[in-house]
Amino acid sequence: MFDYRLKVFYTTASRLSFTKASEELHISQPAVTKHIKEIESQLGTKLFDRKGTSIQLTQGGKILFEYAEKIRNIYRDLEFEISQINEQHKGKLIIGASTTVAQYVLPEILAKFISYYKDIKIELIAHNTEIISDLLKEGKIDLGIIEGESQSSFFDYQPFKADEIVLAAKSDHPLAHKTLSLKDLYSLDLIFREQGSGTQEFIQNRLKEKDVDIEELHTVIQLGSSESIKNYLLHSDSMAFLSISTIINELKNNTLTVVDIKNFSIERNFHFILPKGEQSELIKLFLRFTS
């Protein structure tokens, strides 16, 4: 039901490319240009500026894009709720998830969900917790799933899944079968995630509660993903705090091991992060499915 000309504009504005819009919509580039010109004529304003081979939204284009996104979301919810009358489930859900959740937790859940609800399209966007929160605030995703514990008054939060963060090292590390104390952390080469990572925030807060200042630890390097950290560990004597969800296969294959720290553990929950207020039926369905 989404007005076709508006759909052409929305796709072009999202991709900032007439060529990519024509490919995605399976129409010619002149047809894309024609639809854009018709909207410009109707609104009496220019929507795009050309900058060499690229295009940018004008101020009028930015305003239309904001409203087009709202209209698109309204139509999506309308179509889903009408389909509920006939006991059909159709629509599209855009989920933003922090990197650990997106890579290690959600794929199995999404595969099962899609096999059950074949007419619901899922788009998954992976970023760190900070960026996911920003995307939800801007209305660019429908819901988020995050690792961090910082909470904002803009959102509602619901528990999703329990998790534990452990100290990991390669299986033949000299300290692999030792039990460490918190003071031993100061003598280790450690790897941490980048700032903005929900896992990094959680680790830092738990260590602070035990009077361990992360700034005084010997950080060898900061890496932007758990995969990068795991591969680094395999080739060094460094250690890293990682979600147990990220190293299940490595533990099974005996390439990484968990190093115990006496009287210290880091347990947490992944959380759904939702816009305040009533949720769409599509979001409610997904929440019910994952509960």
PDB file of N, CA, C and O in Angstrom, residues 50-125:
ATOM      1  N   ARG A  50      23.073  17.142  -6.846  1.00  0.00           N
ATOM      2  CA  ARG A  50      24.144  16.310  -7.383  1.00  0.00           C
ATOM      3  C   ARG A  50      25.494  16.877  -6.977  1.00  0.00           C
ATOM      4  O   ARG A  50      25.741  18.073  -7.090  1.00  0.00           O
ATOM      5  N   LYS A  51      26.388  16.019  -6.475  1.00  0.00           N
ATOM      6  CA  LYS A  51      27.745  16.388  -6.103  1.00  0.00           C
ATOM      7  C   LYS A  51      28.699  15.463  -6.864  1.00  0.00           C
ATOM      8  O   LYS A  51      29.081  14.402  -6.371  1.00  0.00           O
ATOM      9  N   GLY A  52      29.036  15.870  -8.097  1.00  0.00           N
ATOM     10  CA  GLY A  52      29.853  15.002  -8.937  1.00  0.00           C
ATOM     11  C   GLY A  52      29.065  13.768  -9.322  1.00  0.00           C
ATOM     12  O   GLY A  52      27.986  13.867  -9.917  1.00  0.00           O
ATOM     13  N   THR A  53      29.570  12.603  -8.943  1.00  0.00           N
ATOM     14  CA  THR A  53      28.870  11.358  -9.278  1.00  0.00           C
ATOM     15  C   THR A  53      27.915  10.918  -8.169  1.00  0.00           C
ATOM     16  O   THR A  53      27.223   9.914  -8.303  1.00  0.00           O
ATOM     17  N   SER A  54      27.886  11.658  -7.071  1.00  0.00           N
ATOM     18  CA  SER A  54      27.029  11.286  -5.943  1.00  0.00           C
ATOM     19  C   SER A  54      25.878  12.276  -5.803  1.00  0.00           C
ATOM     20  O   SER A  54      25.865  13.358  -6.416  1.00  0.00           O
ATOM     21  N   ILE A  55      24.878  11.908  -4.997  1.00  0.00           N
ATOM     22  CA  ILE A  55      23.749  12.790  -4.729  1.00  0.00           C
ATOM     23  C   ILE A  55      23.577  12.963  -3.219  1.00  0.00           C
ATOM     24  O   ILE A  55      23.992  12.115  -2.435  1.00  0.00           O
ATOM     25  N   GLN A  56      22.985  14.077  -2.830  1.00  0.00           N
ATOM     26  CA  GLN A  56      22.695  14.353  -1.430  1.00  0.00           C
ATOM     27  C   GLN A  56      21.281  14.889  -1.316  1.00  0.00           C
ATOM     28  O   GLN A  56      20.751  15.504  -2.252  1.00  0.00           O
ATOM     29  N   LEU A  57      20.658  14.651  -0.182  1.00  0.00           N
ATOM     30  CA  LEU A  57      19.315  15.178   0.058  1.00  0.00           C
ATOM     31  C   LEU A  57      19.385  16.681   0.318  1.00  0.00           C
ATOM     32  O   LEU A  57      20.272  17.153   1.033  1.00  0.00           O
ATOM     33  N   THR A  58      18.446  17.414  -0.272  1.00  0.00           N
ATOM     34  CA  THR A  58      18.293  18.831   0.068  1.00  0.00           C
ATOM     35  C   THR A  58      17.560  18.924   1.406  1.00  0.00           C
ATOM     36  O   THR A  58      17.145  17.902   1.979  1.00  0.00           O
ATOM     37  N   GLN A  59      17.376  20.120   1.910  1.00  0.00           N
ATOM     38  CA  GLN A  59      16.623  20.276   3.150  1.00  0.00           C
ATOM     39  C   GLN A  59      15.201  19.756   2.984  1.00  0.00           C
ATOM     40  O   GLN A  59      14.669  19.066   3.857  1.00  0.00           O
ATOM     41  N   GLY A  60      14.597  20.062   1.819  1.00  0.00           N
ATOM     42  CA  GLY A  60      13.261  19.540   1.543  1.00  0.00           C
ATOM     43  C   GLY A  60      13.261  18.027   1.446  1.00  0.00           C
ATOM     44  O   GLY A  60      12.325  17.359   1.909  1.00  0.00           O
ATOM     45  N   GLY A  61      14.323  17.454   0.858  1.00  0.00           N
ATOM     46  CA  GLY A  61      14.449  16.006   0.746  1.00  0.00           C
ATOM     47  C   GLY A  61      14.561  15.330   2.101  1.00  0.00           C
ATOM     48  O   GLY A  61      13.988  14.259   2.329  1.00  0.00           O
ATOM     49  N   LYS A  62      15.305  15.971   3.005  1.00  0.00           N
ATOM     50  CA  LYS A  62      15.458  15.413   4.354  1.00  0.00           C
ATOM     51  C   LYS A  62      14.122  15.386   5.094  1.00  0.00           C
ATOM     52  O   LYS A  62      13.799  14.417   5.787  1.00  0.00           O
ATOM     53  N   ILE A  63      13.331  16.454   4.924  1.00  0.00           N
ATOM     54  CA  ILE A  63      12.013  16.506   5.581  1.00  0.00           C
ATOM     55  C   ILE A  63      11.098  15.421   5.019  1.00  0.00           C
ATOM     56  O   ILE A  63      10.432  14.695   5.772  1.00  0.00           O
ATOM     57  N   LEU A  64      11.095  15.281   3.674  1.00  0.00           N
ATOM     58  CA  LEU A  64      10.245  14.254   3.061  1.00  0.00           C
ATOM     59  C   LEU A  64      10.690  12.859   3.492  1.00  0.00           C
ATOM     60  O   LEU A  64       9.851  11.987   3.738  1.00  0.00           O
ATOM     61  N   PHE A  65      11.999  12.644   3.593  1.00  0.00           N
ATOM     62  CA  PHE A  65      12.504  11.325   3.989  1.00  0.00           C
ATOM     63  C   PHE A  65      12.016  10.954   5.387  1.00  0.00           C
ATOM     64  O   PHE A  65      11.618   9.813   5.631  1.00  0.00           O
ATOM     65  N   GLU A  66      12.034  11.907   6.319  1.00  0.00           N
ATOM     66  CA  GLU A  66      11.558  11.647   7.680  1.00  0.00           C
ATOM     67  C   GLU A  66      10.098  11.226   7.668  1.00  0.00           C
ATOM     68  O   GLU A  66       9.706  10.262   8.343  1.00  0.00           O
ATOM     69  N   TYR A  67       9.273  11.948   6.896  1.00  0.00           N
ATOM     70  CA  TYR A  67       7.843  11.617   6.846  1.00  0.00           C
ATOM     71  C   TYR A  67       7.605  10.319   6.075  1.00  0.00           C
ATOM     72  O   TYR A  67       6.718   9.531   6.441  1.00  0.00           O
ATOM     73  N   ALA A  68       8.390  10.085   5.027  1.00  0.00           N
ATOM     74  CA  ALA A  68       8.241   8.845   4.249  1.00  0.00           C
ATOM     75  C   ALA A  68       8.535   7.639   5.130  1.00  0.00           C
ATOM     76  O   ALA A  68       7.862   6.603   5.026  1.00  0.00           O
ATOM     77  N   GLU A  69       9.524   7.760   6.013  1.00  0.00           N
ATOM     78  CA  GLU A  69       9.868   6.663   6.916  1.00  0.00           C
ATOM     79  C   GLU A  69       8.723   6.394   7.884  1.00  0.00           C
ATOM     80  O   GLU A  69       8.378   5.237   8.153  1.00  0.00           O
ATOM     81  N   LYS A  70       8.110   7.466   8.398  1.00  0.00           N
ATOM     82  CA  LYS A  70       6.981   7.299   9.307  1.00  0.00           C
ATOM     83  C   LYS A  70       5.792   6.641   8.590  1.00  0.00           C
ATOM     84  O   LYS A  70       5.142   5.741   9.128  1.00  0.00           O
ATOM     85  N   ILE A  71       5.507   7.109   7.366  1.00  0.00           N
ATOM     86  CA  ILE A  71       4.389   6.563   6.593  1.00  0.00           C
ATOM     87  C   ILE A  71       4.640   5.086   6.284  1.00  0.00           C
ATOM     88  O   ILE A  71       3.733   4.248   6.385  1.00  0.00           O
ATOM     89  N   ARG A  72       5.872   4.774   5.910  1.00  0.00           N
ATOM     90  CA  ARG A  72       6.243   3.380   5.610  1.00  0.00           C
ATOM     91  C   ARG A  72       6.004   2.487   6.821  1.00  0.00           C
ATOM     92  O   ARG A  72       5.461   1.386   6.694  1.00  0.00           O
ATOM     93  N   ASN A  73       6.395   2.954   7.990  1.00  0.00           N
ATOM     94  CA  ASN A  73       6.207   2.155   9.209  1.00  0.00           C
ATOM     95  C   ASN A  73       4.729   1.990   9.558  1.00  0.00           C
ATOM     96  O   ASN A  73       4.306   0.931  10.024  1.00  0.00           O
ATOM     97  N   ILE A  74       3.954   3.046   9.332  1.00  0.00           N
ATOM     98  CA  ILE A  74       2.509   2.973   9.595  1.00  0.00           C
ATOM     99  C   ILE A  74       1.854   1.946   8.670  1.00  0.00           C
ATOM    100  O   ILE A  74       1.040   1.116   9.104  1.00  0.00           O
ATOM    101  N   TYR A  75       2.189   1.976   7.383  1.00  0.00           N
ATOM    102  CA  TYR A  75       1.644   1.011   6.431  1.00  0.00           C
ATOM    103  C   TYR A  75       2.047  -0.418   6.804  1.00  0.00           C
ATOM    104  O   TYR A  75       1.240  -1.345   6.702  1.00  0.00           O
ATOM    105  N   ARG A  76       3.295  -0.597   7.229  1.00  0.00           N
ATOM    106  CA  ARG A  76       3.765  -1.929   7.604  1.00  0.00           C
ATOM    107  C   ARG A  76       2.943  -2.484   8.775  1.00  0.00           C
ATOM    108  O   ARG A  76       2.495  -3.617   8.760  1.00  0.00           O
ATOM    109  N   ASP A  77       2.723  -1.634   9.804  1.00  0.00           N
ATOM    110  CA  ASP A  77       1.943  -2.077  10.960  1.00  0.00           C
ATOM    111  C   ASP A  77       0.493  -2.323  10.577  1.00  0.00           C
ATOM    112  O   ASP A  77      -0.143  -3.259  11.068  1.00  0.00           O
ATOM    113  N   LEU A  78      -0.033  -1.479   9.691  1.00  0.00           N
ATOM    114  CA  LEU A  78      -1.411  -1.646   9.227  1.00  0.00           C
ATOM    115  C   LEU A  78      -1.579  -2.989   8.532  1.00  0.00           C
ATOM    116  O   LEU A  78      -2.516  -3.747   8.827  1.00  0.00           O
ATOM    117  N   GLU A  79      -0.665  -3.299   7.599  1.00  0.00           N
ATOM    118  CA  GLU A  79      -0.762  -4.538   6.846  1.00  0.00           C
ATOM    119  C   GLU A  79      -0.665  -5.756   7.767  1.00  0.00           C
ATOM    120  O   GLU A  79      -1.372  -6.748   7.594  1.00  0.00           O
ATOM    121  N   PHE A  80       0.204  -5.666   8.779  1.00  0.00           N
ATOM    122  CA  PHE A  80       0.360  -6.791   9.697  1.00  0.00           C
ATOM    123  C   PHE A  80      -0.892  -6.992  10.536  1.00  0.00           C
ATOM    124  O   PHE A  80      -1.384  -8.111  10.692  1.00  0.00           O
ATOM    125  N   GLU A  81      -1.441  -5.895  11.066  1.00  0.00           N
ATOM    126  CA  GLU A  81      -2.604  -6.014  11.941  1.00  0.00           C
ATOM    127  C   GLU A  81      -3.837  -6.480  11.169  1.00  0.00           C
ATOM    128  O   GLU A  81      -4.652  -7.233  11.689  1.00  0.00           O
ATOM    129  N   ILE A  82      -3.989  -6.019   9.911  1.00  0.00           N
ATOM    130  CA  ILE A  82      -5.102  -6.502   9.085  1.00  0.00           C
ATOM    131  C   ILE A  82      -4.938  -7.999   8.818  1.00  0.00           C
ATOM    132  O   ILE A  82      -5.900  -8.769   8.846  1.00  0.00           O
ATOM    133  N   SER A  83      -3.677  -8.416   8.573  1.00  0.00           N
ATOM    134  CA  SER A  83      -3.437  -9.838   8.302  1.00  0.00           C
ATOM    135  C   SER A  83      -3.773 -10.702   9.508  1.00  0.00           C
ATOM    136  O   SER A  83      -4.118 -11.872   9.369  1.00  0.00           O
ATOM    137  N   GLN A  84      -3.695 -10.114  10.701  1.00  0.00           N
ATOM    138  CA  GLN A  84      -4.022 -10.856  11.915  1.00  0.00           C
ATOM    139  C   GLN A  84      -5.486 -11.294  11.919  1.00  0.00           C
ATOM    140  O   GLN A  84      -5.834 -12.329  12.491  1.00  0.00           O
ATOM    141  N   ILE A  85      -6.335 -10.493  11.264  1.00  0.00           N
ATOM    142  CA  ILE A  85      -7.766 -10.813  11.209  1.00  0.00           C
ATOM    143  C   ILE A  85      -7.959 -12.163  10.518  1.00  0.00           C
ATOM    144  O   ILE A  85      -8.802 -12.974  10.896  1.00  0.00           O
ATOM    145  N   ASN A  86      -7.140 -12.392   9.493  1.00  0.00           N
ATOM    146  CA  ASN A  86      -7.229 -13.641   8.734  1.00  0.00           C
ATOM    147  C   ASN A  86      -6.238 -14.687   9.241  1.00  0.00           C
ATOM    148  O   ASN A  86      -5.956 -15.665   8.550  1.00  0.00           O
ATOM    149  N   GLU A  87      -5.707 -14.441  10.428  1.00  0.00           N
ATOM    150  CA  GLU A  87      -4.728 -15.327  11.045  1.00  0.00           C
ATOM    151  C   GLU A  87      -3.511 -15.528  10.154  1.00  0.00           C
ATOM    152  O   GLU A  87      -2.934 -16.611  10.068  1.00  0.00           O
ATOM    153  N   GLN A  88      -3.133 -14.469   9.458  1.00  0.00           N
ATOM    154  CA  GLN A  88      -1.915 -14.483   8.665  1.00  0.00           C
ATOM    155  C   GLN A  88      -0.903 -13.569   9.339  1.00  0.00           C
ATOM    156  O   GLN A  88      -1.270 -12.618  10.024  1.00  0.00           O
ATOM    157  N   HIS A  89       0.360 -13.854   9.149  1.00  0.00           N
ATOM    158  CA  HIS A  89       1.411 -13.037   9.738  1.00  0.00           C
ATOM    159  C   HIS A  89       2.319 -12.550   8.620  1.00  0.00           C
ATOM    160  O   HIS A  89       3.099 -13.327   8.058  1.00  0.00           O
ATOM    161  N   LYS A  90       2.210 -11.264   8.296  1.00  0.00           N
ATOM    162  CA  LYS A  90       3.018 -10.680   7.233  1.00  0.00           C
ATOM    163  C   LYS A  90       3.580  -9.349   7.718  1.00  0.00           C
ATOM    164  O   LYS A  90       3.028  -8.716   8.606  1.00  0.00           O
ATOM    165  N   GLY A  91       4.664  -8.943   7.111  1.00  0.00           N
ATOM    166  CA  GLY A  91       5.238  -7.648   7.450  1.00  0.00           C
ATOM    167  C   GLY A  91       6.752  -7.712   7.464  1.00  0.00           C
ATOM    168  O   GLY A  91       7.361  -8.701   7.051  1.00  0.00           O
ATOM    169  N   LYS A  92       7.352  -6.652   7.943  1.00  0.00           N
ATOM    170  CA  LYS A  92       8.810  -6.576   8.024  1.00  0.00           C
ATOM    171  C   LYS A  92       9.206  -6.022   9.380  1.00  0.00           C
ATOM    172  O   LYS A  92       8.593  -5.071   9.885  1.00  0.00           O
ATOM    173  N   LEU A  93      10.217  -6.613   9.975  1.00  0.00           N
ATOM    174  CA  LEU A  93      10.710  -6.200  11.288  1.00  0.00           C
ATOM    175  C   LEU A  93      12.202  -5.900  11.167  1.00  0.00           C
ATOM    176  O   LEU A  93      12.971  -6.751  10.715  1.00  0.00           O
ATOM    177  N   ILE A  94      12.575  -4.691  11.560  1.00  0.00           N
ATOM    178  CA  ILE A  94      13.985  -4.303  11.525  1.00  0.00           C
ATOM    179  C   ILE A  94      14.520  -4.357  12.951  1.00  0.00           C
ATOM    180  O   ILE A  94      14.077  -3.609  13.824  1.00  0.00           O
ATOM    181  N   ILE A  95      15.451  -5.264  13.175  1.00  0.00           N
ATOM    182  CA  ILE A  95      16.015  -5.493  14.505  1.00  0.00           C
ATOM    183  C   ILE A  95      17.455  -4.989  14.527  1.00  0.00           C
ATOM    184  O   ILE A  95      18.243  -5.293  13.631  1.00  0.00           O
ATOM    185  N   GLY A  96      17.778  -4.227  15.549  1.00  0.00           N
ATOM    186  CA  GLY A  96      19.159  -3.820  15.761  1.00  0.00           C
ATOM    187  C   GLY A  96      19.709  -4.584  16.955  1.00  0.00           C
ATOM    188  O   GLY A  96      19.063  -4.657  17.994  1.00  0.00           O
ATOM    189  N   ALA A  97      20.871  -5.182  16.799  1.00  0.00           N
ATOM    190  CA  ALA A  97      21.432  -5.964  17.899  1.00  0.00           C
ATOM    191  C   ALA A  97      22.915  -5.651  18.061  1.00  0.00           C
ATOM    192  O   ALA A  97      23.626  -5.446  17.078  1.00  0.00           O
ATOM    193  N   SER A  98      23.348  -5.616  19.312  1.00  0.00           N
ATOM    194  CA  SER A  98      24.768  -5.442  19.556  1.00  0.00           C
ATOM    195  C   SER A  98      25.511  -6.646  19.002  1.00  0.00           C
ATOM    196  O   SER A  98      24.937  -7.724  18.809  1.00  0.00           O
ATOM    197  N   THR A  99      26.792  -6.472  18.730  1.00  0.00           N
ATOM    198  CA  THR A  99      27.520  -7.430  17.900  1.00  0.00           C
ATOM    199  C   THR A  99      27.518  -8.853  18.457  1.00  0.00           C
ATOM    200  O   THR A  99      27.347  -9.810  17.703  1.00  0.00           O
ATOM    201  N   THR A 100      27.694  -9.005  19.758  1.00  0.00           N
ATOM    202  CA  THR A 100      27.712 -10.352  20.342  1.00  0.00           C
ATOM    203  C   THR A 100      26.384 -11.057  20.118  1.00  0.00           C
ATOM    204  O   THR A 100      26.336 -12.220  19.705  1.00  0.00           O
ATOM    205  N   VAL A 101      25.287 -10.352  20.381  1.00  0.00           N
ATOM    206  CA  VAL A 101      23.952 -10.933  20.213  1.00  0.00           C
ATOM    207  C   VAL A 101      23.690 -11.256  18.752  1.00  0.00           C
ATOM    208  O   VAL A 101      23.189 -12.339  18.413  1.00  0.00           O
ATOM    209  N   ALA A 102      24.026 -10.314  17.861  1.00  0.00           N
ATOM    210  CA  ALA A 102      23.753 -10.494  16.437  1.00  0.00           C
ATOM    211  C   ALA A 102      24.521 -11.666  15.846  1.00  0.00           C
ATOM    212  O   ALA A 102      24.002 -12.402  15.002  1.00  0.00           O
ATOM    213  N   GLN A 103      25.745 -11.856  16.299  1.00  0.00           N
ATOM    214  CA  GLN A 103      26.588 -12.879  15.692  1.00  0.00           C
ATOM    215  C   GLN A 103      26.428 -14.258  16.312  1.00  0.00           C
ATOM    216  O   GLN A 103      26.504 -15.272  15.609  1.00  0.00           O
ATOM    217  N   TYR A 104      26.172 -14.328  17.610  1.00  0.00           N
ATOM    218  CA  TYR A 104      26.239 -15.621  18.287  1.00  0.00           C
ATOM    219  C   TYR A 104      24.912 -16.108  18.874  1.00  0.00           C
ATOM    220  O   TYR A 104      24.752 -17.293  19.113  1.00  0.00           O
ATOM    221  N   VAL A 105      23.975 -15.194  19.128  1.00  0.00           N
ATOM    222  CA  VAL A 105      22.737 -15.578  19.810  1.00  0.00           C
ATOM    223  C   VAL A 105      21.541 -15.593  18.863  1.00  0.00           C
ATOM    224  O   VAL A 105      20.745 -16.541  18.853  1.00  0.00           O
ATOM    225  N   LEU A 106      21.398 -14.554  18.049  1.00  0.00           N
ATOM    226  CA  LEU A 106      20.189 -14.385  17.249  1.00  0.00           C
ATOM    227  C   LEU A 106      20.055 -15.306  16.031  1.00  0.00           C
ATOM    228  O   LEU A 106      18.918 -15.661  15.685  1.00  0.00           O
ATOM    229  N   PRO A 107      21.126 -15.667  15.335  1.00  0.00           N
ATOM    230  CA  PRO A 107      20.922 -16.437  14.098  1.00  0.00           C
ATOM    231  C   PRO A 107      20.034 -17.668  14.255  1.00  0.00           C
ATOM    232  O   PRO A 107      19.134 -17.898  13.447  1.00  0.00           O
ATOM    233  N   GLU A 108      20.244 -18.461  15.289  1.00  0.00           N
ATOM    234  CA  GLU A 108      19.423 -19.658  15.495  1.00  0.00           C
ATOM    235  C   GLU A 108      17.964 -19.285  15.764  1.00  0.00           C
ATOM    236  O   GLU A 108      17.035 -19.914  15.237  1.00  0.00           O
ATOM    237  N   ILE A 109      17.756 -18.248  16.581  1.00  0.00           N
ATOM    238  CA  ILE A 109      16.398 -17.803  16.908  1.00  0.00           C
ATOM    239  C   ILE A 109      15.690 -17.290  15.659  1.00  0.00           C
ATOM    240  O   ILE A 109      14.524 -17.625  15.398  1.00  0.00           O
ATOM    241  N   LEU A 110      16.398 -16.480  14.863  1.00  0.00           N
ATOM    242  CA  LEU A 110      15.793 -15.917  13.651  1.00  0.00           C
ATOM    243  C   LEU A 110      15.477 -17.001  12.631  1.00  0.00           C
ATOM    244  O   LEU A 110      14.453 -16.935  11.942  1.00  0.00           O
ATOM    245  N   ALA A 111      16.347 -17.998  12.534  1.00  0.00           N
ATOM    246  CA  ALA A 111      16.089 -19.101  11.593  1.00  0.00           C
ATOM    247  C   ALA A 111      14.798 -19.827  11.955  1.00  0.00           C
ATOM    248  O   ALA A 111      13.981 -20.158  11.081  1.00  0.00           O
ATOM    249  N   LYS A 112      14.573 -20.071  13.240  1.00  0.00           N
ATOM    250  CA  LYS A 112      13.357 -20.736  13.693  1.00  0.00           C
ATOM    251  C   LYS A 112      12.135 -19.838  13.476  1.00  0.00           C
ATOM    252  O   LYS A 112      11.074 -20.313  13.050  1.00  0.00           O
ATOM    253  N   PHE A 113      12.292 -18.544  13.776  1.00  0.00           N
ATOM    254  CA  PHE A 113      11.177 -17.601  13.617  1.00  0.00           C
ATOM    255  C   PHE A 113      10.746 -17.531  12.156  1.00  0.00           C
ATOM    256  O   PHE A 113       9.548 -17.603  11.836  1.00  0.00           O
ATOM    257  N   ILE A 114      11.721 -17.418  11.252  1.00  0.00           N
ATOM    258  CA  ILE A 114      11.411 -17.286   9.826  1.00  0.00           C
ATOM    259  C   ILE A 114      10.817 -18.579   9.277  1.00  0.00           C
ATOM    260  O   ILE A 114       9.951 -18.559   8.398  1.00  0.00           O
ATOM    261  N   SER A 115      11.246 -19.718   9.797  1.00  0.00           N
ATOM    262  CA  SER A 115      10.673 -20.983   9.331  1.00  0.00           C
ATOM    263  C   SER A 115       9.212 -21.108   9.745  1.00  0.00           C
ATOM    264  O   SER A 115       8.418 -21.758   9.070  1.00  0.00           O
ATOM    265  N   TYR A 116       8.857 -20.463  10.840  1.00  0.00           N
ATOM    266  CA  TYR A 116       7.484 -20.516  11.347  1.00  0.00           C
ATOM    267  C   TYR A 116       6.615 -19.430  10.714  1.00  0.00           C
ATOM    268  O   TYR A 116       5.458 -19.664  10.384  1.00  0.00           O
ATOM    269  N   TYR A 117       7.185 -18.234  10.569  1.00  0.00           N
ATOM    270  CA  TYR A 117       6.458 -17.103   9.981  1.00  0.00           C
ATOM    271  C   TYR A 117       7.122 -16.737   8.662  1.00  0.00           C
ATOM    272  O   TYR A 117       7.895 -15.778   8.571  1.00  0.00           O
ATOM    273  N   LYS A 118       6.811 -17.496   7.620  1.00  0.00           N
ATOM    274  CA  LYS A 118       7.513 -17.381   6.341  1.00  0.00           C
ATOM    275  C   LYS A 118       7.248 -16.052   5.627  1.00  0.00           C
ATOM    276  O   LYS A 118       8.041 -15.636   4.778  1.00  0.00           O
ATOM    277  N   ASP A 119       6.152 -15.382   5.955  1.00  0.00           N
ATOM    278  CA  ASP A 119       5.813 -14.141   5.262  1.00  0.00           C
ATOM    279  C   ASP A 119       6.265 -12.897   6.022  1.00  0.00           C
ATOM    280  O   ASP A 119       5.938 -11.777   5.628  1.00  0.00           O
ATOM    281  N   ILE A 120       6.983 -13.082   7.104  1.00  0.00           N
ATOM    282  CA  ILE A 120       7.544 -11.944   7.827  1.00  0.00           C
ATOM    283  C   ILE A 120       9.011 -11.801   7.440  1.00  0.00           C
ATOM    284  O   ILE A 120       9.797 -12.744   7.569  1.00  0.00           O
ATOM    285  N   LYS A 121       9.358 -10.635   6.930  1.00  0.00           N
ATOM    286  CA  LYS A 121      10.734 -10.362   6.526  1.00  0.00           C
ATOM    287  C   LYS A 121      11.493  -9.743   7.707  1.00  0.00           C
ATOM    288  O   LYS A 121      10.974  -8.855   8.382  1.00  0.00           O
ATOM    289  N   ILE A 122      12.695 -10.237   7.929  1.00  0.00           N
ATOM    290  CA  ILE A 122      13.527  -9.739   9.023  1.00  0.00           C
ATOM    291  C   ILE A 122      14.767  -9.062   8.452  1.00  0.00           C
ATOM    292  O   ILE A 122      15.436  -9.609   7.572  1.00  0.00           O
ATOM    293  N   GLU A 123      15.065  -7.873   8.948  1.00  0.00           N
ATOM    294  CA  GLU A 123      16.336  -7.216   8.639  1.00  0.00           C
ATOM    295  C   GLU A 123      17.087  -7.036   9.955  1.00  0.00           C
ATOM    296  O   GLU A 123      16.543  -6.471  10.907  1.00  0.00           O
ATOM    297  N   LEU A 124      18.307  -7.526  10.001  1.00  0.00           N
ATOM    298  CA  LEU A 124      19.118  -7.441  11.218  1.00  0.00           C
ATOM    299  C   LEU A 124      20.285  -6.492  10.993  1.00  0.00           C
ATOM    300  O   LEU A 124      21.070  -6.665  10.062  1.00  0.00           O
ATOM    301  N   ILE A 125      20.380  -5.489  11.866  1.00  0.00           N
ATOM    302  CA  ILE A 125      21.478  -4.527  11.811  1.00  0.00           C
ATOM    303  C   ILE A 125      22.344  -4.726  13.050  1.00  0.00           C
ATOM    304  O   ILE A 125      21.833  -4.710  14.173  1.00  0.00           O
TER     305      ILE A 125
END
